[in-house]
PDB file of C-alpha atoms in Angstrom:
ATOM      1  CA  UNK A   1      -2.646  18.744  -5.872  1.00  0.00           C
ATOM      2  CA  UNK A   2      -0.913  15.875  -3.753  1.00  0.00           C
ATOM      3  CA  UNK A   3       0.072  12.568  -5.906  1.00  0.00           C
ATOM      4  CA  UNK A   4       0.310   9.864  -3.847  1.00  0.00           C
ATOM      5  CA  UNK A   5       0.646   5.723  -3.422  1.00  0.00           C
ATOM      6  CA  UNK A   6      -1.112   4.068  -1.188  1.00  0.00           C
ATOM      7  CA  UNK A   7      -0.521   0.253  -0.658  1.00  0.00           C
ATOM      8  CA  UNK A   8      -3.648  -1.610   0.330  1.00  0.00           C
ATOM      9  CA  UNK A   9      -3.645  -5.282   1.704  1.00  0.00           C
ATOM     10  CA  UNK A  10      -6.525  -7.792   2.927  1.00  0.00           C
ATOM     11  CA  UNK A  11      -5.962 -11.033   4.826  1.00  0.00           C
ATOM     12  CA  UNK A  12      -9.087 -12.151   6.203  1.00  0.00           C
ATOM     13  CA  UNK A  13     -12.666 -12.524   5.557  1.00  0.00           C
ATOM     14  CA  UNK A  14     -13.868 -11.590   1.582  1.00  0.00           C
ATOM     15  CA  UNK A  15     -10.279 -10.005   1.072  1.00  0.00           C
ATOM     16  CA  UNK A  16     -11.008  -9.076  -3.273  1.00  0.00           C
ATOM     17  CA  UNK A  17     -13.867  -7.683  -1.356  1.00  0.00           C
ATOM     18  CA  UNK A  18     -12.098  -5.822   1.002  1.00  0.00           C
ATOM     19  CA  UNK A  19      -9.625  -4.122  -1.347  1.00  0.00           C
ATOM     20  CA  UNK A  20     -12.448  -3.431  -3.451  1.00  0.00           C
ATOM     21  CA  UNK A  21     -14.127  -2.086  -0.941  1.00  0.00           C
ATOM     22  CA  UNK A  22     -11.881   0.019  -0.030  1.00  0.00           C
ATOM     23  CA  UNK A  23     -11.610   1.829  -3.551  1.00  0.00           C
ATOM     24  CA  UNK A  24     -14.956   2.528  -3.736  1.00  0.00           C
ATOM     25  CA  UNK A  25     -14.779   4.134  -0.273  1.00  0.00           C
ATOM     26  CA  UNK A  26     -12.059   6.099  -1.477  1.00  0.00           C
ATOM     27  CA  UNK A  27     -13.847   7.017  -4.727  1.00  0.00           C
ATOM     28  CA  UNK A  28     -16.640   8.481  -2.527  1.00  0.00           C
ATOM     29  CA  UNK A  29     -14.012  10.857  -0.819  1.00  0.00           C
ATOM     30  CA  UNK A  30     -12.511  13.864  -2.044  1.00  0.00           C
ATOM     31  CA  UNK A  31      -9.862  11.649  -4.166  1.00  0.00           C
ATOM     32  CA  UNK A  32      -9.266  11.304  -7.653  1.00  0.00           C
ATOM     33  CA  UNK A  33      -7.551   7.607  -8.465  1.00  0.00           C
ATOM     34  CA  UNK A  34      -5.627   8.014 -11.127  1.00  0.00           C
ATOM     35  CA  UNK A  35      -3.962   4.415 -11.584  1.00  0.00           C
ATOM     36  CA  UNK A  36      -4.405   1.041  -9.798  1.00  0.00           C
ATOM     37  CA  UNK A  37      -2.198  -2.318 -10.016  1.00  0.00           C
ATOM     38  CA  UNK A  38      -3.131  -5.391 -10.602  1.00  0.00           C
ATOM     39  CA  UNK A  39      -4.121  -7.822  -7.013  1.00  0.00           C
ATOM     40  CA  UNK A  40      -1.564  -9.893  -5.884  1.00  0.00           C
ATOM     41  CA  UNK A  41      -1.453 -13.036  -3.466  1.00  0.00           C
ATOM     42  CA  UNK A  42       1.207 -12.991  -1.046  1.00  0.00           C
ATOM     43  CA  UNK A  43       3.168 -14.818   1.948  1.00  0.00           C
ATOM     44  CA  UNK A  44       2.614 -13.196   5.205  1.00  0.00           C
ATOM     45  CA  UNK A  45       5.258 -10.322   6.342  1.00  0.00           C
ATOM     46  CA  UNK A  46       6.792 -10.426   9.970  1.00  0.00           C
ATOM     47  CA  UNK A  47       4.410 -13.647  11.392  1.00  0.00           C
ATOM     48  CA  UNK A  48       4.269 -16.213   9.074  1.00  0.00           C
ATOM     49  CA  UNK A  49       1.398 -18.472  10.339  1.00  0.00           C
ATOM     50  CA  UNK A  50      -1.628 -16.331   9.688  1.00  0.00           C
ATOM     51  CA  UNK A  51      -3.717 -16.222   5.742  1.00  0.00           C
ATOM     52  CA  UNK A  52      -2.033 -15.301   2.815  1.00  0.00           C
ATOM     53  CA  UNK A  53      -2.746 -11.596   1.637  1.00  0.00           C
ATOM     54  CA  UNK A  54      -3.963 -10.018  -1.371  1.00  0.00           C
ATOM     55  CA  UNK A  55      -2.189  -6.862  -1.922  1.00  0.00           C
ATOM     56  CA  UNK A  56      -2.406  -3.690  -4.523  1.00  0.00           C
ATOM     57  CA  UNK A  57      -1.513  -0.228  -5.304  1.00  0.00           C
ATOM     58  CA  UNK A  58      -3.223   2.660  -6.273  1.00  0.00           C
ATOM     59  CA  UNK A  59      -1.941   5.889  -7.007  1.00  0.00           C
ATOM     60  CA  UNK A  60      -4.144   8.714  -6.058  1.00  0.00           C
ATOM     61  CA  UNK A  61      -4.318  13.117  -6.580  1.00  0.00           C
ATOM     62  CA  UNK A  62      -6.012  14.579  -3.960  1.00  0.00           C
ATOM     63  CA  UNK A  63      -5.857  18.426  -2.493  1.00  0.00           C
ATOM     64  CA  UNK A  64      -5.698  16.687   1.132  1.00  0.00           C
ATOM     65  CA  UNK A  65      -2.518  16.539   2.890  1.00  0.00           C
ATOM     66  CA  UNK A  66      -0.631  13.517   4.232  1.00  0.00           C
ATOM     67  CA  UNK A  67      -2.242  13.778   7.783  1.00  0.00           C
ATOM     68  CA  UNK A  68      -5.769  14.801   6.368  1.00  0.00           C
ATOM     69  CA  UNK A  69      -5.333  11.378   4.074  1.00  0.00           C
ATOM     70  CA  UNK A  70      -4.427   9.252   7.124  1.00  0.00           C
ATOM     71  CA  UNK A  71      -7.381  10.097   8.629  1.00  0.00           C
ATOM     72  CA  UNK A  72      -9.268   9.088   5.887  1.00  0.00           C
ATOM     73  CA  UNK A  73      -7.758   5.634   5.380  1.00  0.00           C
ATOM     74  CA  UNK A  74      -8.006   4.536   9.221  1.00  0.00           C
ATOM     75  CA  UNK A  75     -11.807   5.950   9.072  1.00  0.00           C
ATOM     76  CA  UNK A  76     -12.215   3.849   5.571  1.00  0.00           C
ATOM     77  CA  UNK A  77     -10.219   0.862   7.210  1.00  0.00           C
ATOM     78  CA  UNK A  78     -12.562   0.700  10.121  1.00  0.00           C
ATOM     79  CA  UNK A  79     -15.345   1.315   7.919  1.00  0.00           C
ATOM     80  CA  UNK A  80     -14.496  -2.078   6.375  1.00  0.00           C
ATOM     81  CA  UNK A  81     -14.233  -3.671  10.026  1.00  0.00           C
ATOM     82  CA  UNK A  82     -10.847  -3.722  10.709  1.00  0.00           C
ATOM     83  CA  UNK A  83      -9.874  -4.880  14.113  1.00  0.00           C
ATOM     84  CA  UNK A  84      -7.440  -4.073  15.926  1.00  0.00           C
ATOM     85  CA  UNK A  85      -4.762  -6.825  16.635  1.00  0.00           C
ATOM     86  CA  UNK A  86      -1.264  -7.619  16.909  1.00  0.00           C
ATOM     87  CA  UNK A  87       1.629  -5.417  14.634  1.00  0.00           C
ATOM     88  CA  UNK A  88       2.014  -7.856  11.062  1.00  0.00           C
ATOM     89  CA  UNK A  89      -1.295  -9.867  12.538  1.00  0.00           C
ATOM     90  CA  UNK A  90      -4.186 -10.969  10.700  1.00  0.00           C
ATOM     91  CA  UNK A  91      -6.013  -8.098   8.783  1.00  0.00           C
ATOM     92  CA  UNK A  92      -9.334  -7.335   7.606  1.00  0.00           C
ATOM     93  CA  UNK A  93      -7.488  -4.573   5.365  1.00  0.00           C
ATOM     94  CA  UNK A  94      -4.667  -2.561   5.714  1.00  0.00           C
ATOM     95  CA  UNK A  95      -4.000   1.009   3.570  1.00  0.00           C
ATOM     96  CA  UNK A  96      -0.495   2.517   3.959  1.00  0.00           C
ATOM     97  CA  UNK A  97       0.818   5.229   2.547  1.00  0.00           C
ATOM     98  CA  UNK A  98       3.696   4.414   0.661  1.00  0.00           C
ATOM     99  CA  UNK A  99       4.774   8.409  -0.886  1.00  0.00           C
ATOM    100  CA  UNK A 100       3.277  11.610  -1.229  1.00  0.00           C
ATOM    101  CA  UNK A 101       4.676  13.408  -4.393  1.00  0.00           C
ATOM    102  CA  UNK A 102       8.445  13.782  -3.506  1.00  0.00           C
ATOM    103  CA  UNK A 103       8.229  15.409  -0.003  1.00  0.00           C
ATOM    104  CA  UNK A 104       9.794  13.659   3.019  1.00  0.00           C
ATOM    105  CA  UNK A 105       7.665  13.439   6.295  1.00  0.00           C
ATOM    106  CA  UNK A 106       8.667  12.290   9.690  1.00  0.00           C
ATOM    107  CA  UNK A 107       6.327  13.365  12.272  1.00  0.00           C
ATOM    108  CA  UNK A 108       4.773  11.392  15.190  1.00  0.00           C
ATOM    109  CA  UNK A 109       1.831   9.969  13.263  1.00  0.00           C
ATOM    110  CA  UNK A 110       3.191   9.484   9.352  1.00  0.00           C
ATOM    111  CA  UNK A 111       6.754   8.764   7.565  1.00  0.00           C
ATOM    112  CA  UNK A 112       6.827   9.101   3.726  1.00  0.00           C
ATOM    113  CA  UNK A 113       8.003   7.533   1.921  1.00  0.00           C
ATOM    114  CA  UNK A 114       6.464   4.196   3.974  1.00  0.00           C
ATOM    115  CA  UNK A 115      10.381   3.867   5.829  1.00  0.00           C
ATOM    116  CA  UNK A 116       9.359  -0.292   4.814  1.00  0.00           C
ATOM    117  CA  UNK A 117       8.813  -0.170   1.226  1.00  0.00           C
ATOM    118  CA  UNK A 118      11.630  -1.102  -0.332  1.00  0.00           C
ATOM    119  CA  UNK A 119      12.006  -3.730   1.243  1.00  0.00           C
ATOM    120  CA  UNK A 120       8.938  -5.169   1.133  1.00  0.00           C
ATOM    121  CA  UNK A 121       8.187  -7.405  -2.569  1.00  0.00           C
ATOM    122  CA  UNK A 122       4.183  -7.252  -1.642  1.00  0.00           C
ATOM    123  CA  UNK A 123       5.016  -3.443  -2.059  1.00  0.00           C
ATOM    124  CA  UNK A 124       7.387  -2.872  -4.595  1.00  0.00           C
ATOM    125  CA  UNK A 125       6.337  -5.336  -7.463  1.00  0.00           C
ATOM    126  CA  UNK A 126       2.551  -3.813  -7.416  1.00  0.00           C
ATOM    127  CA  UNK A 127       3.942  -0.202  -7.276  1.00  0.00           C
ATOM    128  CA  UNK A 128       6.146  -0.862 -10.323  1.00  0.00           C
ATOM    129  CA  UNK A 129       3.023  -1.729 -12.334  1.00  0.00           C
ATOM    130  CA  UNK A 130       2.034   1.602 -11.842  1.00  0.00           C
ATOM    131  CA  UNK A 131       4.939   4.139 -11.435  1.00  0.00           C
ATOM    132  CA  UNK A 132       8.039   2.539 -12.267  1.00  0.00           C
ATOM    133  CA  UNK A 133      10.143   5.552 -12.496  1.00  0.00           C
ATOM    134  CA  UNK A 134       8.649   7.311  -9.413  1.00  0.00           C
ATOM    135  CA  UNK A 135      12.303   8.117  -7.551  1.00  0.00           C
ATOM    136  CA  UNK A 136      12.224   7.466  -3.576  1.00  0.00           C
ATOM    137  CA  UNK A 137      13.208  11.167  -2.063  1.00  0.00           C
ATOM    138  CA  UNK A 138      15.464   9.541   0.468  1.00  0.00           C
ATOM    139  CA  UNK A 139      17.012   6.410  -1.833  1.00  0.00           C
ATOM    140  CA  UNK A 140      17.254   8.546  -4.809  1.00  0.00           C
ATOM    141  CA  UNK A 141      16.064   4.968  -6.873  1.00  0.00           C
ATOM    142  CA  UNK A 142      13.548   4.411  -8.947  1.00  0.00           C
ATOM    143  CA  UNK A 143      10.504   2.158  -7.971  1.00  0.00           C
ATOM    144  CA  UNK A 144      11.724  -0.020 -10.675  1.00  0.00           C
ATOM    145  CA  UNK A 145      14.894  -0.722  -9.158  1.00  0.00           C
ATOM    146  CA  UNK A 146      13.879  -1.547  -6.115  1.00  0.00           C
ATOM    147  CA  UNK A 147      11.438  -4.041  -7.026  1.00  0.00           C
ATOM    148  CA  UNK A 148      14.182  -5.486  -9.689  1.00  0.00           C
ATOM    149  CA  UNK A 149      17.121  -6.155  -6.460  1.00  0.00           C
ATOM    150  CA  UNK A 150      14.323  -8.518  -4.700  1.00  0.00           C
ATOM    151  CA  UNK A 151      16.085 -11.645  -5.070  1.00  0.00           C
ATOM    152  CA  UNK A 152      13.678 -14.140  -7.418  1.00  0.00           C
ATOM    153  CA  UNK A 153      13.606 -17.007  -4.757  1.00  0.00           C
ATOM    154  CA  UNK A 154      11.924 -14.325  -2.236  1.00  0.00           C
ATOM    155  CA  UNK A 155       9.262 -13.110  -4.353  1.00  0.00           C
ATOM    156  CA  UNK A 156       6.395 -14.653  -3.553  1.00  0.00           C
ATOM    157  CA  UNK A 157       3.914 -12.782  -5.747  1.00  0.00           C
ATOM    158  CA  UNK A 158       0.851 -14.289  -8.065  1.00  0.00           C
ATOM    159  CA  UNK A 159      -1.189 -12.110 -10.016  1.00  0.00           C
ATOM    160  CA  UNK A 160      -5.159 -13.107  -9.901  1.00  0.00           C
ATOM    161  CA  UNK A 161      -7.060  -9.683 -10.261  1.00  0.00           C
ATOM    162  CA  UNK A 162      -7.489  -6.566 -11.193  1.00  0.00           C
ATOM    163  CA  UNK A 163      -9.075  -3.940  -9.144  1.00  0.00           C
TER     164      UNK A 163
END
């Protein structure tokens, strides 16, 4: 059995509907979620003048493998209507993979852990919610000190839901 994160994120149209969405989509697969994080309203990463995003976590245990669960999140994401646009554009939703278990991949289509997410606040702070003392393979640091060196004045992070 495969424990992994996935990050999820929604900037356009219904985006609480989106994320939601997007759980019950994955609830209809052959995954178990085990754990979700609260749903947080962010600033924009990489092109500031598009919607604010609502971003989450969810931590999942599935017999699927990282490529298998790829699949499965660009089928759900399209399922959902994303369209395809510009890298850190506008998004319908967005599911990344953020770690699977402890194992390091770097193959053409997937790199875990997500080689962004710790640096990333819209990341980190929702992932601490729900597995602060996960250690990143690679960092060999705990979720919850990642999330604690984002400087204050950069977090940009309000809770408003739950998924």
């Amino acid at each position: 059995m495969n424990k992994m994160a996935l990050a999820l994120g929604s900037n356009l149209g219904d985006r609480l509907g989106n994320l939601r969405k997007a759980m019950r989509l994955l609830r209809l697969s052959d995954v178990r979620i085990t754990s979700t994080s609260d749903i947080f309203e962010t600033e924009p990463c990489g092109k500031p003048d598009q919607p604010r995003f609502l971003n989450a976590c969810a931590i999942i245990e599935t017999e699927k493998e990282g490529e298998e669960i790829l699949a499965l999140l660009k089928d759900i994401e399209k399922q959902i209507g994303r369209q395809e646009r510009e890298k850190w554009g506008p998004r319908e939703i967005d599911i990344d993979i953020i770690f699977i278990d402890q194992k390091i991949i770097d193959s053409e289509m997937l790199q875990v852990p997500h080689p962004e997410m710790h640096k990333r606040d819209f990341v980190l702070k929702p992932l601490a919610q729900v597995v602060p003392d996960w250690i990143h393979p690679v960092l060999k640091r705990s979720v919850h000190e990642l999330a604690s060196e984002i400087p204050e004045k950069d977090v940009t992070i309000v809770r408003i839901a739950r998924l």
